[in-house]
PDB file of C-alpha atoms and ligand atoms in Angstrom:
ATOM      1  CA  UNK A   1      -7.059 -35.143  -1.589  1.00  0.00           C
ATOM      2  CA  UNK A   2      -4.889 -35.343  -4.320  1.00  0.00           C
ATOM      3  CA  UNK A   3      -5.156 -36.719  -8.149  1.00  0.00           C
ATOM      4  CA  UNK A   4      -1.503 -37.210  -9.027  1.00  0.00           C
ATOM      5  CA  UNK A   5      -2.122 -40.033 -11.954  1.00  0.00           C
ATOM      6  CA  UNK A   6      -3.836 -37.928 -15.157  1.00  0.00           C
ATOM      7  CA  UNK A   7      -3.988 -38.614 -18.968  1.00  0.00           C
ATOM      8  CA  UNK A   8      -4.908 -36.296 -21.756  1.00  0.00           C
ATOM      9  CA  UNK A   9      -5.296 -38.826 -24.502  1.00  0.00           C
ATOM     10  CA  UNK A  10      -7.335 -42.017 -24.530  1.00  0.00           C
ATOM     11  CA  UNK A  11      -5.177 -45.413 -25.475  1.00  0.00           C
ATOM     12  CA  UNK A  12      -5.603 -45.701 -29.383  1.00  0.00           C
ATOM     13  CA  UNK A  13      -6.394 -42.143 -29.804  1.00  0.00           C
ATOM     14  CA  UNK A  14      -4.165 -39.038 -31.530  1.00  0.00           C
ATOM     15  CA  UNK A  15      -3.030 -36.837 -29.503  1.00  0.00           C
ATOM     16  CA  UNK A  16      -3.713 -32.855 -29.272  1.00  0.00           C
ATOM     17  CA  UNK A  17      -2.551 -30.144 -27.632  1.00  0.00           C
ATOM     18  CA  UNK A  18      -3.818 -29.327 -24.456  1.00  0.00           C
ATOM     19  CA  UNK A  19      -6.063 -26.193 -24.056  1.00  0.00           C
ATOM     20  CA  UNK A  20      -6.199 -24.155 -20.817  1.00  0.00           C
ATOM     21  CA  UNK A  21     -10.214 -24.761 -20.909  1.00  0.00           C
ATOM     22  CA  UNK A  22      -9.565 -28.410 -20.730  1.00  0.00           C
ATOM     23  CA  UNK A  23      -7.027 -28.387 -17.922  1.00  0.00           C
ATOM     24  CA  UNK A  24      -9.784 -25.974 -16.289  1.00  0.00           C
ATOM     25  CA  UNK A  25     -12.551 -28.895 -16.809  1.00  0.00           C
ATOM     26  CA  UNK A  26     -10.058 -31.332 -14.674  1.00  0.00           C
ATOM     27  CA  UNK A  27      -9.369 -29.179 -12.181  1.00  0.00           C
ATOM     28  CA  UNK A  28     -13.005 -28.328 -11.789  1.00  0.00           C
ATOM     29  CA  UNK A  29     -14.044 -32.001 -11.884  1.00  0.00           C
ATOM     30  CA  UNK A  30     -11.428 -32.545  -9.637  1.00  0.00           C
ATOM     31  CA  UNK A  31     -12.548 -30.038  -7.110  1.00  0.00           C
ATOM     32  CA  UNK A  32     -16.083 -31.384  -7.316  1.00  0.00           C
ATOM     33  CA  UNK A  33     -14.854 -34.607  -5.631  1.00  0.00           C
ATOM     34  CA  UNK A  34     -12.747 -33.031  -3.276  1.00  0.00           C
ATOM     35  CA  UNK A  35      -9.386 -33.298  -4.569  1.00  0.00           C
ATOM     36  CA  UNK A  36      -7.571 -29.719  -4.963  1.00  0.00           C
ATOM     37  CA  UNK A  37      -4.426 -30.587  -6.771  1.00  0.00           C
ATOM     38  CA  UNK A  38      -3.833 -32.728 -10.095  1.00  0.00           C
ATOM     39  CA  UNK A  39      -1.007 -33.797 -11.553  1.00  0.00           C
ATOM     40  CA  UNK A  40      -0.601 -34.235 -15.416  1.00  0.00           C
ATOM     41  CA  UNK A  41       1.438 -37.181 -16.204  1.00  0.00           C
ATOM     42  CA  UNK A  42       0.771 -38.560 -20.054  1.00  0.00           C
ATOM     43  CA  UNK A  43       2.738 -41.919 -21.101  1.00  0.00           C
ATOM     44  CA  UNK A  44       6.362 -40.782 -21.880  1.00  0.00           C
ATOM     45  CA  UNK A  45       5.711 -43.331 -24.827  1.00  0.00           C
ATOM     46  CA  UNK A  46       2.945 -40.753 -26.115  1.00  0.00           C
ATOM     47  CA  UNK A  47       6.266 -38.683 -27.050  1.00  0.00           C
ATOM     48  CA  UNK A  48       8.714 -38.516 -29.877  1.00  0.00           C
ATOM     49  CA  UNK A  49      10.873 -37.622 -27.859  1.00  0.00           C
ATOM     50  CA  UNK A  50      10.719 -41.198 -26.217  1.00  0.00           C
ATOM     51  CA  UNK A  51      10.264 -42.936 -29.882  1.00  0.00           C
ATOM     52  CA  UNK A  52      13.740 -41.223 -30.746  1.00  0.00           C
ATOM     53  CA  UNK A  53      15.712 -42.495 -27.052  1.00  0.00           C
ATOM     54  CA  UNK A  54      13.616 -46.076 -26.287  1.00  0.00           C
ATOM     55  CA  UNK A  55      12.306 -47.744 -29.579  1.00  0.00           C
ATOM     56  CA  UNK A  56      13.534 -51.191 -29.895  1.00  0.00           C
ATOM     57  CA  UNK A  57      13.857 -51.727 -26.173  1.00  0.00           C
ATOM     58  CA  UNK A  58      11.291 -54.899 -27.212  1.00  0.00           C
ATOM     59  CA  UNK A  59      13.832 -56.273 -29.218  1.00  0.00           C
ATOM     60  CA  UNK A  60      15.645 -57.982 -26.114  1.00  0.00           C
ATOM     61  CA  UNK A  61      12.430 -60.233 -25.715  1.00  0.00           C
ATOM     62  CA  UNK A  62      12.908 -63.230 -27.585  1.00  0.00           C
ATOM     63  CA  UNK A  63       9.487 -64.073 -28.887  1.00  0.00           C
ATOM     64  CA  UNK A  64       9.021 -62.430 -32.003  1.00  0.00           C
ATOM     65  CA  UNK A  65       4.550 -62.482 -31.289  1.00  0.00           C
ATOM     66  CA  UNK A  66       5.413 -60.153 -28.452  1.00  0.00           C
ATOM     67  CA  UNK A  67       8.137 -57.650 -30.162  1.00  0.00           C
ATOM     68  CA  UNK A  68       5.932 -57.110 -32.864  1.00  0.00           C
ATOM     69  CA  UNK A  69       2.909 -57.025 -31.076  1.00  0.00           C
ATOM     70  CA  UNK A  70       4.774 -53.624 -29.003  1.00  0.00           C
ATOM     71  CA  UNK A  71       6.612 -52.243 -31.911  1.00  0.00           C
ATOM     72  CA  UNK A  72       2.488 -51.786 -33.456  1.00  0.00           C
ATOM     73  CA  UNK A  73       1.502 -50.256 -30.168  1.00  0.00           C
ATOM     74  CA  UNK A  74       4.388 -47.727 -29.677  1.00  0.00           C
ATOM     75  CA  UNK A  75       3.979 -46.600 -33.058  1.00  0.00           C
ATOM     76  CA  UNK A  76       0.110 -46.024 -32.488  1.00  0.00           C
ATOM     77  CA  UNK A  77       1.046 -44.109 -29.472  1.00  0.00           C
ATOM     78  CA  UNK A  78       4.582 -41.927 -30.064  1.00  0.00           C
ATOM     79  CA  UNK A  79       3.663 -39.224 -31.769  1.00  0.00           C
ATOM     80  CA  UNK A  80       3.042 -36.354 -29.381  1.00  0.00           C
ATOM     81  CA  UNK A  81       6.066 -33.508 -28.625  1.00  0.00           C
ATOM     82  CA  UNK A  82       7.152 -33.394 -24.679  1.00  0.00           C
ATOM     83  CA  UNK A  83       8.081 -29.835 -25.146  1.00  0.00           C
ATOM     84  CA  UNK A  84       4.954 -28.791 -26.277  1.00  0.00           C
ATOM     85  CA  UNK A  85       2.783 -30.822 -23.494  1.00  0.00           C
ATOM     86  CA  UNK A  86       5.490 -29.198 -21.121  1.00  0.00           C
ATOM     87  CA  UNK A  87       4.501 -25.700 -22.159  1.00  0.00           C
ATOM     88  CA  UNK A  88       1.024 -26.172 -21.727  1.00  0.00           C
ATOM     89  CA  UNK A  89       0.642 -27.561 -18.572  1.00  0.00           C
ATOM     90  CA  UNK A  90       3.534 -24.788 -17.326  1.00  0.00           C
ATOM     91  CA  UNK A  91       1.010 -21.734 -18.926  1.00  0.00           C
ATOM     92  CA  UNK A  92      -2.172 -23.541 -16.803  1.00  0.00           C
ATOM     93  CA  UNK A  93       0.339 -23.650 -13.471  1.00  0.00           C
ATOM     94  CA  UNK A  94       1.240 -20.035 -14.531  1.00  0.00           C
ATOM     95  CA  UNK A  95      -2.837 -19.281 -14.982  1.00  0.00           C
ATOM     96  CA  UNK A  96      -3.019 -20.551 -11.355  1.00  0.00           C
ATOM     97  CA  UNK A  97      -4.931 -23.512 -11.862  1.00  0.00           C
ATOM     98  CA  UNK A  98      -3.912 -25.783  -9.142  1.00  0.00           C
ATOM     99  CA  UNK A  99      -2.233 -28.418 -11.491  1.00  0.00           C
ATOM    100  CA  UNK A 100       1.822 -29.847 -11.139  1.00  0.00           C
ATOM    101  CA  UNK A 101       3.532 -30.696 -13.998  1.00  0.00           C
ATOM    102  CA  UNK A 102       4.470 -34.983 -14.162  1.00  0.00           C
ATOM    103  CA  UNK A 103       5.140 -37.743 -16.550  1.00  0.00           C
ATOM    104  CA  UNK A 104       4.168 -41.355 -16.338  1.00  0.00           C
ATOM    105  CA  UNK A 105       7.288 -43.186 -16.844  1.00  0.00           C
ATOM    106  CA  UNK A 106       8.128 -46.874 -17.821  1.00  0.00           C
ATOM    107  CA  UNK A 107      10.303 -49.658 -16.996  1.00  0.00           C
ATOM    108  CA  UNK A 108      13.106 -49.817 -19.739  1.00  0.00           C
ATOM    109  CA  UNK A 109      14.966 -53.007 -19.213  1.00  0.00           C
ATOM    110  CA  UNK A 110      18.568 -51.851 -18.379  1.00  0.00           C
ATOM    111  CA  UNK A 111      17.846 -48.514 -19.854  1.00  0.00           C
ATOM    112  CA  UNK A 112      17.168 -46.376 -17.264  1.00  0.00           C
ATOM    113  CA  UNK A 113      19.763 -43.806 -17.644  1.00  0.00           C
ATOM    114  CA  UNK A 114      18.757 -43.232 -21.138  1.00  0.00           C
ATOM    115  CA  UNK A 115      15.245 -42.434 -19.661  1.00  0.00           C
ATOM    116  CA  UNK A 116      16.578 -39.930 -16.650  1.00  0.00           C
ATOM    117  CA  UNK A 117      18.822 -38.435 -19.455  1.00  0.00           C
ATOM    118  CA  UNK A 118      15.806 -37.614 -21.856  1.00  0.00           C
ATOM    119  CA  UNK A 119      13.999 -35.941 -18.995  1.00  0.00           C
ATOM    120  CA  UNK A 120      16.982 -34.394 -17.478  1.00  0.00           C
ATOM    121  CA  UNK A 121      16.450 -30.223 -17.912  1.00  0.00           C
ATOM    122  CA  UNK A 122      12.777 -30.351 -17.800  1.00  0.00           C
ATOM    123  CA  UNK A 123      10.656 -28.818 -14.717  1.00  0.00           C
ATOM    124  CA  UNK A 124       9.116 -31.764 -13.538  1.00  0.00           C
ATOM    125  CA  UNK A 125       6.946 -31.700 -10.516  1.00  0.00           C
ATOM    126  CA  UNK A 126       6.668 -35.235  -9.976  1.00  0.00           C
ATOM    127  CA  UNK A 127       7.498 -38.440 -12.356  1.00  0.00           C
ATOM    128  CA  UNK A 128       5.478 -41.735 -11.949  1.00  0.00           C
ATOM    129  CA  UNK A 129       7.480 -44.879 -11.912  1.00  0.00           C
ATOM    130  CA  UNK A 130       5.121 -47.947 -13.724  1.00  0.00           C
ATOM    131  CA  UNK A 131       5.849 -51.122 -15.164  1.00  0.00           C
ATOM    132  CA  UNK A 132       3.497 -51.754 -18.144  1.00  0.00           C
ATOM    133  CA  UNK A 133       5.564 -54.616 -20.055  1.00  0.00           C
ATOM    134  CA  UNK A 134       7.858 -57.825 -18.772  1.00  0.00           C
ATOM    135  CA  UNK A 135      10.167 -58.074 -21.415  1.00  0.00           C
ATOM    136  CA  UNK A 136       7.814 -56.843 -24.404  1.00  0.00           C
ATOM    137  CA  UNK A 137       4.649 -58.695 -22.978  1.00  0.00           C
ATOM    138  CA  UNK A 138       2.250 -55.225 -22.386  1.00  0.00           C
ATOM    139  CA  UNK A 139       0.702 -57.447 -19.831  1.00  0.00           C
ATOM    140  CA  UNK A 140      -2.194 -54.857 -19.001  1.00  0.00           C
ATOM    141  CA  UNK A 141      -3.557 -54.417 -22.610  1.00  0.00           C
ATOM    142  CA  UNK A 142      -6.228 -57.109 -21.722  1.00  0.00           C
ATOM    143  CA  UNK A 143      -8.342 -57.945 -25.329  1.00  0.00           C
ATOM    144  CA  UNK A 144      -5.381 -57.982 -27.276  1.00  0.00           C
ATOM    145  CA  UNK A 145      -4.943 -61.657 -28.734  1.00  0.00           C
ATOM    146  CA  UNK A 146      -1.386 -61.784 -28.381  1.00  0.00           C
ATOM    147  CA  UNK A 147      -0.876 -60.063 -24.745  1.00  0.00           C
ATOM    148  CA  UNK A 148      -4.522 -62.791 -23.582  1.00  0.00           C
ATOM    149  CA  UNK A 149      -2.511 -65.901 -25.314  1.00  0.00           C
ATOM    150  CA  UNK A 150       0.248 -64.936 -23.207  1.00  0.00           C
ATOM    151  CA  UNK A 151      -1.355 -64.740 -20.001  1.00  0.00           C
ATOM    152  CA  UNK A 152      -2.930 -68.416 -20.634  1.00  0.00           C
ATOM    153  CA  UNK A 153       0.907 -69.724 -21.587  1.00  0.00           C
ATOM    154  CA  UNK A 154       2.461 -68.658 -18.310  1.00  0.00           C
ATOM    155  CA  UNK A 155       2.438 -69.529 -14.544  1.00  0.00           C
ATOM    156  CA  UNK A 156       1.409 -66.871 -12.558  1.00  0.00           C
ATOM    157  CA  UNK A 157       3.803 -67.253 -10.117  1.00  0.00           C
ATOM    158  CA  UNK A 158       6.461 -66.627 -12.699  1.00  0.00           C
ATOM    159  CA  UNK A 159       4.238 -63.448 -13.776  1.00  0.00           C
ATOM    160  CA  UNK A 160       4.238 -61.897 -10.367  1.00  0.00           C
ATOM    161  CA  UNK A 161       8.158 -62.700 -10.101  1.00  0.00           C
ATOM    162  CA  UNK A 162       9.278 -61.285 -13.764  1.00  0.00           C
ATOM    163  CA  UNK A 163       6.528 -57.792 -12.777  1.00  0.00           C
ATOM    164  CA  UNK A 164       8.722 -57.651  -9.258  1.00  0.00           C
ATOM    165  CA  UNK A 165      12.128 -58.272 -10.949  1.00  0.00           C
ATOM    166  CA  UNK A 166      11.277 -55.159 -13.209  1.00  0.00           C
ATOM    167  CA  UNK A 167       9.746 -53.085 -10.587  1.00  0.00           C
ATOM    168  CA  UNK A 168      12.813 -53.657  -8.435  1.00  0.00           C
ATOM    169  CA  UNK A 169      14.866 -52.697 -10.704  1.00  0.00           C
ATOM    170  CA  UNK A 170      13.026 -49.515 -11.858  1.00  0.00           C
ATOM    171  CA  UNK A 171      12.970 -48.469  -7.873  1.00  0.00           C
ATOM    172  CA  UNK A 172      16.405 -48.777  -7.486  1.00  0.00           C
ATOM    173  CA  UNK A 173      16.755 -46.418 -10.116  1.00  0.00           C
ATOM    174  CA  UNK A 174      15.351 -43.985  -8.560  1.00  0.00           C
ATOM    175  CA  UNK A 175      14.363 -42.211 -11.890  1.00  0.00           C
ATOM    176  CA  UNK A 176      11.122 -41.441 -10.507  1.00  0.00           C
ATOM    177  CA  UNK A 177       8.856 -40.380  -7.577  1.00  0.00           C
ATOM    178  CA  UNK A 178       6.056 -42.841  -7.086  1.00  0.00           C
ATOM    179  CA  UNK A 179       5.176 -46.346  -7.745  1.00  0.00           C
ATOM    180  CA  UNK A 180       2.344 -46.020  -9.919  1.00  0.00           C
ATOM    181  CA  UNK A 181      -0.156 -49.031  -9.385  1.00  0.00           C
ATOM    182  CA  UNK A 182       2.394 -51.207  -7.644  1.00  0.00           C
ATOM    183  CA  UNK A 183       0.227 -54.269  -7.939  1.00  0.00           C
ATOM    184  CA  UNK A 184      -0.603 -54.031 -11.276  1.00  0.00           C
ATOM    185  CA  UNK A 185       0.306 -57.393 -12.222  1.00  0.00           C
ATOM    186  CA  UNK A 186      -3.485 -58.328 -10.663  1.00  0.00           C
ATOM    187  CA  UNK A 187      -5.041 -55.911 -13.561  1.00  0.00           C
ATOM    188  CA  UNK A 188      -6.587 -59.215 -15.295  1.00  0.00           C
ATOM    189  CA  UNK A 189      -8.044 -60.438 -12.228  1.00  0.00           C
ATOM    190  CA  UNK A 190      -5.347 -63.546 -11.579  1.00  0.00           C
ATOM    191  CA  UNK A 191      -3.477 -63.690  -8.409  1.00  0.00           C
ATOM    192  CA  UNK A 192      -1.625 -66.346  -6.740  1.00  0.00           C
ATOM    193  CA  UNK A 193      -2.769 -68.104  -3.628  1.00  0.00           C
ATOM    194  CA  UNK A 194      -0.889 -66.404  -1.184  1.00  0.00           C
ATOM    195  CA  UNK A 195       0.856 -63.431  -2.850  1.00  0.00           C
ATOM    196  CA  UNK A 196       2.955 -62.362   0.659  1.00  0.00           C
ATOM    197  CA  UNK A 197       6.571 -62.894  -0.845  1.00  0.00           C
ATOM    198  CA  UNK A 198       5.468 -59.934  -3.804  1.00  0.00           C
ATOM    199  CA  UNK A 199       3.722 -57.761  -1.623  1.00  0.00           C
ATOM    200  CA  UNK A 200       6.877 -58.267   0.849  1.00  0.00           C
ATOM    201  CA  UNK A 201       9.528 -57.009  -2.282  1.00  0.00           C
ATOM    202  CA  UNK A 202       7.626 -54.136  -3.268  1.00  0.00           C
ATOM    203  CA  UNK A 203       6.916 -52.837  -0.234  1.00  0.00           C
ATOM    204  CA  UNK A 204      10.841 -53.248   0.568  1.00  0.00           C
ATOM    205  CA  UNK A 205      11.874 -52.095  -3.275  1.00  0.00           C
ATOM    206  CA  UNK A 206       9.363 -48.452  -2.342  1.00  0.00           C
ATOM    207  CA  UNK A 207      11.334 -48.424   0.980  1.00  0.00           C
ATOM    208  CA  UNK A 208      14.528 -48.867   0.347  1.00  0.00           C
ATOM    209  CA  UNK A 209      14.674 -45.900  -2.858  1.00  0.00           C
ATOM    210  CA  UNK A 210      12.668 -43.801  -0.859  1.00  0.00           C
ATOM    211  CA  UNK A 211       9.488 -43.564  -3.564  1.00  0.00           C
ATOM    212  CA  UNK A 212       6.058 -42.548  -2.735  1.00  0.00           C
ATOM    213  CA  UNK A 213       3.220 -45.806  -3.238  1.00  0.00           C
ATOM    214  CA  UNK A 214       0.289 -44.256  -5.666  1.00  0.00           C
ATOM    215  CA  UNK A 215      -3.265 -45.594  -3.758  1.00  0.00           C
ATOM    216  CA  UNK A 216      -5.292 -45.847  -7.244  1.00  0.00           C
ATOM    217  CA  UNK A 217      -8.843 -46.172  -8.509  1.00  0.00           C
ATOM    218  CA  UNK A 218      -8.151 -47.805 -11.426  1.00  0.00           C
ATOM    219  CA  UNK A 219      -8.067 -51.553 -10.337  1.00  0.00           C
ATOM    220  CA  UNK A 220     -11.708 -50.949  -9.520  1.00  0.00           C
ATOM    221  CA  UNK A 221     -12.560 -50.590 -13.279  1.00  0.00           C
ATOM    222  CA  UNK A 222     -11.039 -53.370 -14.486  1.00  0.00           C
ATOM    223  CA  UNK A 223     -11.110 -57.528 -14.153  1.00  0.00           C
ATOM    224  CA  UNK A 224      -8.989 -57.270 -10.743  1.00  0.00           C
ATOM    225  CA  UNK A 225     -12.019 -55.307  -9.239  1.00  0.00           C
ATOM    226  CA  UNK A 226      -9.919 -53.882  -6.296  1.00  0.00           C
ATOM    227  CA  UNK A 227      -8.258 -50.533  -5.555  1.00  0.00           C
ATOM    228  CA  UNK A 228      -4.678 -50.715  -6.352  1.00  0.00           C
ATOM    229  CA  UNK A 229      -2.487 -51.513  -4.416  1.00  0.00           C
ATOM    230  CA  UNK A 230      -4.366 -54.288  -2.709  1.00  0.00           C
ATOM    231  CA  UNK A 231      -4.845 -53.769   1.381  1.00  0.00           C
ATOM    232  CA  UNK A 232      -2.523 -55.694   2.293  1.00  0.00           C
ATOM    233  CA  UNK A 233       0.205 -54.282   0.466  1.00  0.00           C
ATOM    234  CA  UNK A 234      -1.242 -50.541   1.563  1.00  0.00           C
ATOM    235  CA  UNK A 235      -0.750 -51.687   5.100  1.00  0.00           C
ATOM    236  CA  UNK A 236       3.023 -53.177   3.879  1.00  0.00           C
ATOM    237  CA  UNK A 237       3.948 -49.557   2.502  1.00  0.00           C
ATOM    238  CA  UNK A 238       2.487 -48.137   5.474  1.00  0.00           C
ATOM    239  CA  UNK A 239       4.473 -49.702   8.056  1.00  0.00           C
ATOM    240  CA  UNK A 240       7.770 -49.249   5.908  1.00  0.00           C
ATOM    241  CA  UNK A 241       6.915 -45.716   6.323  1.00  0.00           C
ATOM    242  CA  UNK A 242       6.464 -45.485   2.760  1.00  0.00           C
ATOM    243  CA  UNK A 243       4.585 -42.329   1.909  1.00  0.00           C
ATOM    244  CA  UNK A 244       1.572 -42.163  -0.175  1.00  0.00           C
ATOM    245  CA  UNK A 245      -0.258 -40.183  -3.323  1.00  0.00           C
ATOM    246  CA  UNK A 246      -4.565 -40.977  -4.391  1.00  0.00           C
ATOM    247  CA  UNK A 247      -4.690 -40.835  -8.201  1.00  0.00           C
ATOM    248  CA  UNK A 248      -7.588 -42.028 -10.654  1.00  0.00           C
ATOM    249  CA  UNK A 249      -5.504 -42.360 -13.687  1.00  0.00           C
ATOM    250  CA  UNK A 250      -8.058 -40.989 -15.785  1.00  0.00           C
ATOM    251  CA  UNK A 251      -7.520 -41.530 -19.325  1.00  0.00           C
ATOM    252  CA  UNK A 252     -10.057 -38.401 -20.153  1.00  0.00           C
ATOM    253  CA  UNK A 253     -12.569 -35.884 -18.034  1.00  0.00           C
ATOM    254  CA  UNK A 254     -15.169 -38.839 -16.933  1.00  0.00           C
ATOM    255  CA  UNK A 255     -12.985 -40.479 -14.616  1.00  0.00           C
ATOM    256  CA  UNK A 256     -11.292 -37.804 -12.909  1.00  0.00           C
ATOM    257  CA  UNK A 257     -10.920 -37.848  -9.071  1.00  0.00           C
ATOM    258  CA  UNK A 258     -12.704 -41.291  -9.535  1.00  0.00           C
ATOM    259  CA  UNK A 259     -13.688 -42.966  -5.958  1.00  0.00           C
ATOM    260  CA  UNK A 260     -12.101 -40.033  -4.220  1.00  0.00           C
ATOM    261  CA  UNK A 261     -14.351 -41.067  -1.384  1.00  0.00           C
ATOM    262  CA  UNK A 262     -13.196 -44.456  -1.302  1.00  0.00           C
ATOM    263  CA  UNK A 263      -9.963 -44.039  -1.498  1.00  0.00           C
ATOM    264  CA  UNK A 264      -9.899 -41.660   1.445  1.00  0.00           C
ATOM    265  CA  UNK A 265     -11.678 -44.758   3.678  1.00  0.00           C
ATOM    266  CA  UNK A 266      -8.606 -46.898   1.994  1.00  0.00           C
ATOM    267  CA  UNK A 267      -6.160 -44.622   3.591  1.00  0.00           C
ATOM    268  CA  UNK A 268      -8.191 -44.295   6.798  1.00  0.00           C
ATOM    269  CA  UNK A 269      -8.342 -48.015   7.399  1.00  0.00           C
ATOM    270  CA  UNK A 270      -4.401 -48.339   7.035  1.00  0.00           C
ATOM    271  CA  UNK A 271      -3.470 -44.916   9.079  1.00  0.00           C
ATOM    272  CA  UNK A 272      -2.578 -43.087   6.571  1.00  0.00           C
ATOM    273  CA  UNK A 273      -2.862 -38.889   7.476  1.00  0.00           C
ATOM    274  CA  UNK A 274      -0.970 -37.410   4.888  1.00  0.00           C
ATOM    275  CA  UNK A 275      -0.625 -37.511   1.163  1.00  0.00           C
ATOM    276  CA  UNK A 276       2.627 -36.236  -0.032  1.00  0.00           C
ATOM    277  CA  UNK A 277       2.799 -33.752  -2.943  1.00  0.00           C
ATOM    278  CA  UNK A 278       5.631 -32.319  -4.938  1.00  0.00           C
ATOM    279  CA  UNK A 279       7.248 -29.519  -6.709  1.00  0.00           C
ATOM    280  CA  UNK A 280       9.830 -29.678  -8.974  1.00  0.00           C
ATOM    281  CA  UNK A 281      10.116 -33.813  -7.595  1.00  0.00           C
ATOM    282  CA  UNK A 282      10.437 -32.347  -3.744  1.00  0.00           C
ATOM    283  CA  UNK A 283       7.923 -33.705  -1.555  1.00  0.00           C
ATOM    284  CA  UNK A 284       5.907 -32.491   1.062  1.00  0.00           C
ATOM    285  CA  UNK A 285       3.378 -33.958   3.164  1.00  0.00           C
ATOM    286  CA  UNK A 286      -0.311 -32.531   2.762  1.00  0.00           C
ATOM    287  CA  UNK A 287      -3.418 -33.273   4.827  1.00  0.00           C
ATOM    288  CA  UNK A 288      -5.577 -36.219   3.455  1.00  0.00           C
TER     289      UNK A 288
HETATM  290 ZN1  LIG B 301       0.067 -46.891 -15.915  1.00  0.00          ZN
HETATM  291 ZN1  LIG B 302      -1.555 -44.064 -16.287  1.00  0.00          ZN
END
């Protein structure tokens, strides 16, 4: 089993430079629960690097609740350095710890090429593709006043197509690797009745660029209470021969390799008999 979705730094904490002893405790965590191989992917908003390329992206949304709302929450979070974060995952690689070097990557609204230029020259292993924000709604940051007004002011049918618009459009980019959480739009538990026509454009938009699907622990621990993706958009990806990657998108040790187990019956129930894992964003296909 694999890991592939990891975070160093809690939401709405500072951020600090990786030590080999921590990178050690995931690994060891990791192997614990059966998974031999982690990626490291932190927010590419956690660095300045990102602040100094992508700040202001919000500004195309025209409710001002919602640009100000993300301009506070990217300056809470962009204040790491990539190169440094780079370094030290490279030196825990170089230590042999069985650990690949990735980024979690955004959606940026018709800014795309700005993104693959900022990470153009660094070793990647593998890059995450996500989409976070619709516009500059941070639909996932469930509590916050602003993002929970929004979610009562809008159709959900309209949510689901605005999430598949951007996700579309971030595949075809084909900045990245893997669809992180493709169905992330469910994150505060709200679905539509018969959500075939999204599960239908994902599965195509992973097909068609050629992406990996993440299969991810994280829906289980919040208001959506389900794996992500859902079943039967696993089984969609699946028959598009769209290959797969397990991840727990940890945002610290304690939830590392989380439901490794489950997962594994997840992939079993759709045929899935290989994960795929990369180096330097080449993929290969690895026993479950
Ligand atoms: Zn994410
Ligand atoms: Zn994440």
């Amino acid at each position: 089993m694999l890991d592939y979705h990891l975070h160093l730094w809690p939401h709405g904490t500072p951020a600090s430079q990786p030590t080999l002893d921590e990178l050690a405790a995931y690994c060891e965590t990791a192997a614990a629960a059966g998974v031999g191989e982690i990626a490291l992917t932190e927010h590419l908003f956690r660095f300045v690097q990102a602040d100094a390329a992508l700040a202001g992206f919000w500004d195309d949304d025209p409710e001002p609740r919602l640009r100000t709302s993300l301009a506070r929450y990217w300056r809470e979070h962009a204040h790491a350095d990539l190169d440094a974060y780079v370094e030290a995952v490279l030196e825990a690689k170089a230590a042999g710890l069985p650990v690949v070097l990735g980024l979690e990557v955004d959606h940026y609204a018709g800014r795309m090429h700005k993104v693959a230029a900022l990470l153009e020259g660094y070793p990647f292993d593998v890059l995450l593709g996500s989409v976070h924000w619709v516009g500059a709604w941070g639909f996932d940051q469930l509590g916050d006043p602003v993002v929970d007004a929004e979610w009562e002011s809008r159709s959900i049918e309209s949510v689901w197509d605005a999430y598949t618009d951007a996700l579309e459009e971030l595949a075809a980019s084909r900045v990245c690797d893997v669809l992180a959480h493709p169905d992330l739009v469910k994150v505060s538990g709200r679905r539509p009745a018969v959500p075939d026509e999204w599960y239908d454009r994902m599965a195509e938009a992973a097909a068609s660029s050629g992406m990996a699907a993440e299969l991810s622990s994280a829906g289980w621990r919040k208001p959506a209470a389900e794996a992500y993706p859902a079943p039967a958009l696993l089984t969609r990806f699946r028959k598009a021969g769209v290959p797969a990657t397990t991840a727990s998108d940890s945002h610290g040790l304690g939830d590392v390799a989380s439901r490794a187990h489950d997962l594994r019956a997840l992939l079993a129930d759709v045929g899935y008999e290989t994960l795929t894992s990369f180096r330097g964003r080449k993929p290969a296909q690895v026993p479950v």
